[in-house]
Short mmCIF file of C-alpha atoms in Angstrom, two decimals:
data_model
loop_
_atom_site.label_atom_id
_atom_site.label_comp_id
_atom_site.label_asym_id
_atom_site.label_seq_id
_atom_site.Cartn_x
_atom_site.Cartn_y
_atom_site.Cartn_z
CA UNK C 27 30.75 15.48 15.69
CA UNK C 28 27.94 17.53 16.00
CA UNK C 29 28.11 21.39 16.41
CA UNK C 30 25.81 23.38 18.68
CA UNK C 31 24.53 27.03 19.17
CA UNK C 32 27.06 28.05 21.73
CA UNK C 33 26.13 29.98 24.79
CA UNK C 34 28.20 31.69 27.23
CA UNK C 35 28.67 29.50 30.98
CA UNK C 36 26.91 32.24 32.89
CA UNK C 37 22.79 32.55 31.97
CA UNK C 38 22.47 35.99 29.88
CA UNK C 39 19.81 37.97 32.04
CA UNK C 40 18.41 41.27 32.54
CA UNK C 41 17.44 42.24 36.42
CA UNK C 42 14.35 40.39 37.12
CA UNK C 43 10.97 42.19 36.29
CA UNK C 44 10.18 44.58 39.66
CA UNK C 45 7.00 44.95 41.42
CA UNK C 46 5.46 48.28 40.53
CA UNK C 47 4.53 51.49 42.96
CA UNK C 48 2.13 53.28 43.35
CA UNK C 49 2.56 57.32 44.26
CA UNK C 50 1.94 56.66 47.66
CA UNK C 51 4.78 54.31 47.78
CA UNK C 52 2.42 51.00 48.27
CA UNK C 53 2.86 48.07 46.25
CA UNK C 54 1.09 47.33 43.51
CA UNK C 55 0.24 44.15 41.58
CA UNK C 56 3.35 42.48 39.69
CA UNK C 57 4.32 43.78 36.20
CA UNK C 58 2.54 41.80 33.78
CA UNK C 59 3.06 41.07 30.10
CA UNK C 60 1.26 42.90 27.47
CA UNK C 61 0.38 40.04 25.64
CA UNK C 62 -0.46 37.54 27.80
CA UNK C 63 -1.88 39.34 30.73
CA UNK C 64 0.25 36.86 33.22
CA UNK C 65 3.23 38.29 35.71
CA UNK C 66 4.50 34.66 35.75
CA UNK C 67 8.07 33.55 34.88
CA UNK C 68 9.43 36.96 36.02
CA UNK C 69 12.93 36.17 34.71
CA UNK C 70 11.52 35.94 31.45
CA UNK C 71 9.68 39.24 31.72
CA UNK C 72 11.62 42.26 30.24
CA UNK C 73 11.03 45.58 31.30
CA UNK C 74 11.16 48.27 28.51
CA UNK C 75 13.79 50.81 29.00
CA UNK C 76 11.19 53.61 27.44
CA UNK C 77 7.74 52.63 28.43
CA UNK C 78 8.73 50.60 31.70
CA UNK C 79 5.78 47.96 30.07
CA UNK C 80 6.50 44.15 30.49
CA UNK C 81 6.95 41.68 27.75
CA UNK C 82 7.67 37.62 28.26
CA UNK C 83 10.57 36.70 25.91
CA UNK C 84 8.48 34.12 24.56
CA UNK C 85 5.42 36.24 23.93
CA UNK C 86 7.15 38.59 21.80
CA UNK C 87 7.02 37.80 18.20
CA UNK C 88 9.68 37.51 16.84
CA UNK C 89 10.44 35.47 20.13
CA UNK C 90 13.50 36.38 22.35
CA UNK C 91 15.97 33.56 23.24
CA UNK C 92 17.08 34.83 26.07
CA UNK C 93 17.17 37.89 27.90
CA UNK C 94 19.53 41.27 27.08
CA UNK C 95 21.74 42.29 29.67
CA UNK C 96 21.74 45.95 27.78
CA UNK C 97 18.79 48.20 26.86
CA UNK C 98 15.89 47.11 25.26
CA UNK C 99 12.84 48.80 23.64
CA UNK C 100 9.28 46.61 23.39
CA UNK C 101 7.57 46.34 19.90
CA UNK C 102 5.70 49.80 20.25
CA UNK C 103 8.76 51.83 21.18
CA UNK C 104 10.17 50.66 18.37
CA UNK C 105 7.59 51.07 16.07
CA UNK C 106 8.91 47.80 14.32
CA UNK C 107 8.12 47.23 10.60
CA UNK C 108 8.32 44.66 8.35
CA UNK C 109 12.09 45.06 6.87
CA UNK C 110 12.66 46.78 3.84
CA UNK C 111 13.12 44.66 0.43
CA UNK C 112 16.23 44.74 -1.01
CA UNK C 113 16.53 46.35 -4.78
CA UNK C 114 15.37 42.84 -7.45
CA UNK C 115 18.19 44.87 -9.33
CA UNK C 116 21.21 43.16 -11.03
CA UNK C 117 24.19 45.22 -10.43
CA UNK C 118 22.97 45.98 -6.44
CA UNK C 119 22.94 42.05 -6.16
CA UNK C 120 26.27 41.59 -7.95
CA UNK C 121 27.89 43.91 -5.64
CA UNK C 122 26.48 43.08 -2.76
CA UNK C 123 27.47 39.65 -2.94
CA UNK C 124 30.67 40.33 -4.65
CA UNK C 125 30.13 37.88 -7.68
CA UNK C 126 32.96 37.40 -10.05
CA UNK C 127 31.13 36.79 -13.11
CA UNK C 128 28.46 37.76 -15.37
CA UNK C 129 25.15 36.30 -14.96
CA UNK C 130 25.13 35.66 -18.71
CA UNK C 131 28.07 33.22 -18.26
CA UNK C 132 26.83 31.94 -14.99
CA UNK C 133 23.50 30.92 -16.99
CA UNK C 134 25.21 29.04 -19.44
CA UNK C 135 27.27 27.36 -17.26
CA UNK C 136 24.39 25.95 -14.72
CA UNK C 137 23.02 23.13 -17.04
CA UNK C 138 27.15 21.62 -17.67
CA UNK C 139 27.68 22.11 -13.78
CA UNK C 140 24.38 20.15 -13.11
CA UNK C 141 25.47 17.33 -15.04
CA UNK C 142 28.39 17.34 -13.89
CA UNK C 143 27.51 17.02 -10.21
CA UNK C 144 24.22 14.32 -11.71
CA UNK C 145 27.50 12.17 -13.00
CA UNK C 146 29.54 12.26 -9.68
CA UNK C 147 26.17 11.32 -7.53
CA UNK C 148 25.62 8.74 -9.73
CA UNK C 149 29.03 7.31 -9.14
CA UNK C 150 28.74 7.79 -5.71
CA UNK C 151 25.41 5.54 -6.04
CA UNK C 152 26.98 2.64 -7.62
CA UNK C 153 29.75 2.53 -5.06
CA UNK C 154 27.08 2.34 -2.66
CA UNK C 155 28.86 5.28 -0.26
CA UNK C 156 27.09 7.97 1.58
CA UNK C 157 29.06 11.01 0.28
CA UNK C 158 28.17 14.85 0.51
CA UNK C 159 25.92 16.08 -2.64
CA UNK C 160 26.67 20.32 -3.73
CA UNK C 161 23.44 21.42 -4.01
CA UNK C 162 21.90 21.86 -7.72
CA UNK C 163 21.35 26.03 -7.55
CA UNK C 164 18.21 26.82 -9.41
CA UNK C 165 18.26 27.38 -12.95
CA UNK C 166 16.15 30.43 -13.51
CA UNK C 167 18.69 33.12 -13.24
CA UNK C 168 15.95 35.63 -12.17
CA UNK C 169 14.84 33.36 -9.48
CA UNK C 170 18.31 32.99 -8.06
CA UNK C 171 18.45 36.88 -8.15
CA UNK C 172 15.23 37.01 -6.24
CA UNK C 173 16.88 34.11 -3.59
CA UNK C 174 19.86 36.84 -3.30
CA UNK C 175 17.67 39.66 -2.70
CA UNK C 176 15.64 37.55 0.09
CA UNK C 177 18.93 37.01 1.99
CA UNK C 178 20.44 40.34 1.68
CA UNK C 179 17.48 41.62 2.64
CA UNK C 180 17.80 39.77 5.97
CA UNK C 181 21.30 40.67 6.04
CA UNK C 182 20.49 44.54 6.01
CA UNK C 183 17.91 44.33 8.38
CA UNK C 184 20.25 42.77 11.36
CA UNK C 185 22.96 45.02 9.82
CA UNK C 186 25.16 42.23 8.87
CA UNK C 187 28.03 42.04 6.06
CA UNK C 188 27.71 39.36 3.50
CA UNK C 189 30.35 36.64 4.30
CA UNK C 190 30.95 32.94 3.05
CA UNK C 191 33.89 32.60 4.75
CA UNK C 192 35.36 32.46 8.57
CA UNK C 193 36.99 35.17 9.15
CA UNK C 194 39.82 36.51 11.77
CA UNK C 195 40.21 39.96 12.99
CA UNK C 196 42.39 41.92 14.89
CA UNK C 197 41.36 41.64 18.72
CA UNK C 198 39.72 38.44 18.19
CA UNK C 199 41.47 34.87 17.60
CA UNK C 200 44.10 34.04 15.09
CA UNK C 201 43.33 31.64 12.18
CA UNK C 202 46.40 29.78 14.09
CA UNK C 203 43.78 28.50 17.01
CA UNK C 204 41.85 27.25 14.95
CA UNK C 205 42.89 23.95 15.15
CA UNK C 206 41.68 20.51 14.74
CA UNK C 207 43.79 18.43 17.12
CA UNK C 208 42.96 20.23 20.16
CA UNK C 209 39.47 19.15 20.00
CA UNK C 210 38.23 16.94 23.13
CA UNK C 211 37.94 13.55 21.92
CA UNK C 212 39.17 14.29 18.33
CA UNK C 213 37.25 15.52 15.70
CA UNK C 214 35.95 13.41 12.48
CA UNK C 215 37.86 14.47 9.22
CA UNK C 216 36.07 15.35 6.49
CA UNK C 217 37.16 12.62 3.24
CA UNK C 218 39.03 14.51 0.25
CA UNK C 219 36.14 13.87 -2.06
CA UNK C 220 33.83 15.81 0.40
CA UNK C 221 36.12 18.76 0.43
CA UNK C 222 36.14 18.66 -3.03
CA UNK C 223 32.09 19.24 -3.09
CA UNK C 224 32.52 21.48 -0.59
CA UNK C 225 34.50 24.08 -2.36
CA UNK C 226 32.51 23.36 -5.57
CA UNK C 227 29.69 24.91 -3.63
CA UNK C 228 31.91 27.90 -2.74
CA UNK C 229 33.00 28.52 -6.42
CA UNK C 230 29.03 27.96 -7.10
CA UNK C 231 28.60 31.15 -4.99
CA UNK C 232 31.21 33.27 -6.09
CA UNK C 233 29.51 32.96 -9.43
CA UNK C 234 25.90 33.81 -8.19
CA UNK C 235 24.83 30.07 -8.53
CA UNK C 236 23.16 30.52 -4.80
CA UNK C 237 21.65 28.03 -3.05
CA UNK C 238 18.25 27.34 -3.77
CA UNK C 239 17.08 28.78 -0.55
CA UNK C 240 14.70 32.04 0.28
CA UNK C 241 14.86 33.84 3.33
CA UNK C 242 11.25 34.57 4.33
CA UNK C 243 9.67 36.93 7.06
CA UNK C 244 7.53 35.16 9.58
CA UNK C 245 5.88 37.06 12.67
CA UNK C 246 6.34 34.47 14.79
CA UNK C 247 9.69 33.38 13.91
CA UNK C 248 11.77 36.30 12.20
CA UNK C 249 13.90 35.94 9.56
CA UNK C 250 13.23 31.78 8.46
CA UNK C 251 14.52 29.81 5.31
CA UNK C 252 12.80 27.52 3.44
CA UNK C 253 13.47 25.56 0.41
CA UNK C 254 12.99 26.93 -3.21
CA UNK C 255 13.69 23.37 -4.92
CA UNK C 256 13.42 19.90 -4.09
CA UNK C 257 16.95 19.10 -2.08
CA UNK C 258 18.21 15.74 -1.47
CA UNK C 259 19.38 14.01 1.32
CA UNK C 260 22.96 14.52 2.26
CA UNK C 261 23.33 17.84 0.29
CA UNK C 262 25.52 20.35 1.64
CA UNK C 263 23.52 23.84 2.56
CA UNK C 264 25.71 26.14 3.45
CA UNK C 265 28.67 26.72 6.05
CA UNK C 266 28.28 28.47 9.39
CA UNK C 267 30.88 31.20 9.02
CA UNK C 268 31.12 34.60 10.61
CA UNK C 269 33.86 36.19 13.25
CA UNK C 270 36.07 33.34 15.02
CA UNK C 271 36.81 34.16 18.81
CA UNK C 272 37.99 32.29 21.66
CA UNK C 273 34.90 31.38 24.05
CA UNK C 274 36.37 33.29 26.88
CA UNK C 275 36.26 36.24 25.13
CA UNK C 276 32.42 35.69 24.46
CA UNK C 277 30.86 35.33 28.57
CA UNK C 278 29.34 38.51 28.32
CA UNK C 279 28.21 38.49 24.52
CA UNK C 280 24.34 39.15 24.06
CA UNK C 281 24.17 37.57 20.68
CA UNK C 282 22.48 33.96 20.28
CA UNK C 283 23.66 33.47 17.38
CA UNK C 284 27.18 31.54 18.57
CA UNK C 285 28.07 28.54 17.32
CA UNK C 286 30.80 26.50 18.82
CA UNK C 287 33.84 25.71 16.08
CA UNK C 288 36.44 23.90 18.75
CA UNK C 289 35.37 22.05 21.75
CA UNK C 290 39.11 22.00 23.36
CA UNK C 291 40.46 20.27 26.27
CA UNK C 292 41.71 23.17 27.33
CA UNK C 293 38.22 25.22 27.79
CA UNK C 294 40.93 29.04 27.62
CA UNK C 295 41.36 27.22 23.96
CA UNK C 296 37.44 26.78 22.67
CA UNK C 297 36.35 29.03 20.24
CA UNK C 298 33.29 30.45 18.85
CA UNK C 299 31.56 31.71 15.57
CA UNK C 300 30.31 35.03 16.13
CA UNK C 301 27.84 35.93 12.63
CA UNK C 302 26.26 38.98 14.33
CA UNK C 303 28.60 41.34 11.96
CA UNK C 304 29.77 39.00 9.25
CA UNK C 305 27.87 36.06 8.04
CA UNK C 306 25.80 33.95 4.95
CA UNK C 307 22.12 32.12 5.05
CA UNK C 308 23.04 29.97 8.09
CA UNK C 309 22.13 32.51 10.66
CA UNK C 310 18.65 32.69 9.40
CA UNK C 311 18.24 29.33 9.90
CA UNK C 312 16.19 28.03 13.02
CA UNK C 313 16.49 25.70 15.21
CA UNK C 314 13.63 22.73 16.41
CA UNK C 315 11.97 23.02 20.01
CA UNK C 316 14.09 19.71 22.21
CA UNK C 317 11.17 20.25 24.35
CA UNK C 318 7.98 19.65 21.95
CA UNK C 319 7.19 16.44 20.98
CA UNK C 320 6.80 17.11 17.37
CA UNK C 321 9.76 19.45 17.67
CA UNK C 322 12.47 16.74 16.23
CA UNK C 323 9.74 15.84 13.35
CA UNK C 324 10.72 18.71 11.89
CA UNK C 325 14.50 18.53 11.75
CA UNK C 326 15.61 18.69 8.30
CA UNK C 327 19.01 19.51 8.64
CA UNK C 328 22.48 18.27 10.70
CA UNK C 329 24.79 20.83 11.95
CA UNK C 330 28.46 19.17 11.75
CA UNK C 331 31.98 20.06 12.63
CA UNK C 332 34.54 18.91 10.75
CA UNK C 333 38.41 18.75 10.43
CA UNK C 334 38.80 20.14 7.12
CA UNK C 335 43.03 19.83 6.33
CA UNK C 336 43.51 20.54 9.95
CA UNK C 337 40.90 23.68 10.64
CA UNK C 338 37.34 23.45 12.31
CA UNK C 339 34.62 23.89 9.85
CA UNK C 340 31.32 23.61 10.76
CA UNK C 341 28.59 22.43 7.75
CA UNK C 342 24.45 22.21 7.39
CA UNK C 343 23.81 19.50 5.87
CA UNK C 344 20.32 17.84 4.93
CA UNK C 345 19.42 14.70 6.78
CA UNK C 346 16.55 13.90 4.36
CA UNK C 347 15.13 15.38 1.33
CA UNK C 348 13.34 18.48 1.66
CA UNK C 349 10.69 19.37 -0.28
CA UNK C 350 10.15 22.65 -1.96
CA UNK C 351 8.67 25.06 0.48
CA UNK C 352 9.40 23.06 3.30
CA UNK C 353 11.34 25.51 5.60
CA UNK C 354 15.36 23.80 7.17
CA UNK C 355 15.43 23.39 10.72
CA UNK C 356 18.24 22.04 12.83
CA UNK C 357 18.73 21.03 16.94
CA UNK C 358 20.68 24.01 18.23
CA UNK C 359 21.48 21.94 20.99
CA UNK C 360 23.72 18.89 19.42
CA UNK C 361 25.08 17.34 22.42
CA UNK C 362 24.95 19.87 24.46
CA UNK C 363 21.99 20.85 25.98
CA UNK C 364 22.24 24.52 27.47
CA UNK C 365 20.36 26.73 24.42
CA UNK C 366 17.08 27.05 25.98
CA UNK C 367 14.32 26.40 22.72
CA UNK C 368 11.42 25.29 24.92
CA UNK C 369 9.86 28.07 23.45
CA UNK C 370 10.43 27.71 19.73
CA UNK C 371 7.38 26.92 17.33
#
């Protein structure tokens, strides 16, 4: 079943854009946005809590998804910069991603692991059955420390902890509600083999054997990833993990970042992954404009929840090979169709 970017039920928005005053108490012309000159679309036109200057959501670059209920501060008031590069240095990595080994034994271990996974796909070939690839981390053990550095990078600037896990705090929902079963309609189960792959790619990471993936700075689009390697069809990227919270708790959250883990029957049941404090590469990951015509053409990947031994899990997986350099998009929307991305590139 497909996942999707989850939003809250009730639309996320600031107080509409005001019409301006002069001293004299007349009214002046609408607020208008500093970029495109137009007062149009005034529910899309935020109001800086500093400089009181407009700014359409979808003129700001990065672009806004939707509006903040809580303060916000335009481009100048924040004096934004390009975020700081995390240290190319091998211990800071290590630590920050927690690896368990060496990357001298991690480098000698890439080119058995490689075959090992080139044997299984072969296999998998000859009994002509469509199952889930790990992805072949790059062998360069420098360039995998520069693919770490890109994503913690990303991670520091949107102050998040490194995480490749779900994870359950206090306050929040208990790894108990996470279950399977109580999806609407049932939930597609994900074969043993493909669990097996799975949690090859987790032991991959523990080691430092990354995806081969590079989180990039755009102006337009903010933290994107692209592809460092050629990736094949059907390989697994990464999992959406981060904070797991029942829906209900989540109406009021500014963060567009959900993503739904359990579609219940009982809606009080539904829960959410929350990434904003604790996540991996999938949050960097953006989604294709359902509005533009060449917006599916550039779908690369397929965001899927599965019943892994009874729990919601929710994988990226590619839906065609991806070239190197080619940067992974996914639809946000799945079958749902309430994230607005009309205004995505």
């Amino acid at each position: 079943m497909a996942a999707v970017k989850a939003r809250a039920m009730f639309l996320r928005r600031r107080t509409r854009a005001p019409k301006s005053y002069s001293e004299d108490g007349l009214g002046c012309d609408d607020v208008h946005c500093e970029r495109c000159g137009s007062g149009d679309f005034g529910s899309k036109l935020l109001l800086c809590d500093k400089c009181d200057k407009g700014y359409h959501i979808f003129c700001l670059r990065p672009i806004l998804v939707s509006v903040p209920k809580g303060s916000w501060f335009c481009p100048v008031c924040t004096n934004m910069k390009k975020p700081q590069l995390f240290p190319l240095v091998q211990t800071k990595i290590v630590d920050f991603f927690r690896i368990q080994r060496s990357p001298e034994v991690i480098e000698n271990q890439t080119q058995s692991n490689i075959k090992k996974r080139k044997r299984a796909c072969s296999l998998a070939m000859s009994k002509k059955k469509r199952k889930l690839l790990a992805y072949n981390p790059t062998e360069d053990p420098q360039r995998r420390l520069e693919q770490m550095a890109s994503l913690a990078t990303a991670l520091n600037a949107s102050g998040t902890e490194y995480s490749n896990e779900l994870t359950y705090t206090p306050g929040m929902a208990l790894r108990s509600a996470n279950c399977a079963s109580l999806e609407k309609g049932g939930m597609q189960v994900l074969p043993k083999e493909d669990i097996e792959t799975l949690n090859l790619c987790k032991r991959m990471m523990e080691k430092g054997e990354c995806p081969p993936l590079m989180v990039v700075f755009d102006p337009v689009e903010g933290f994107t990833v692209q592809a460092d390697r050629y990736i094949k069809d059907l390989t697994i990227i990464t999992e959406y993990v981060g904070d797991v919270d029942y829906l209900k708790n989540r109406e009021n959250d500014d963060g567009d970042s959900m993503m739904t883990l359990l579609h219940a029957t009982n809606p009080l049941k539904s829960l959410v992954i929350c990434p904003d404090k604790r996540s991996n590469i999938a949050r960097f990951v953006n989604g294709i404009n359902n509005f533009s015509p060449d917006g599916r053409k550039k779908q690369n990947l397929k965001c899927v929840r599965y019943n892994v031994n009874g729990e919601c899990r929710v994988l990226l997986i590619a839906n065609r090979d991806i070239r190197k350099g080619e940067r992974l998009y996914y639809d946000y929307n799945g079958y749902e169709h309430e994230y607005p991305t009309e205004h995505f590139v």
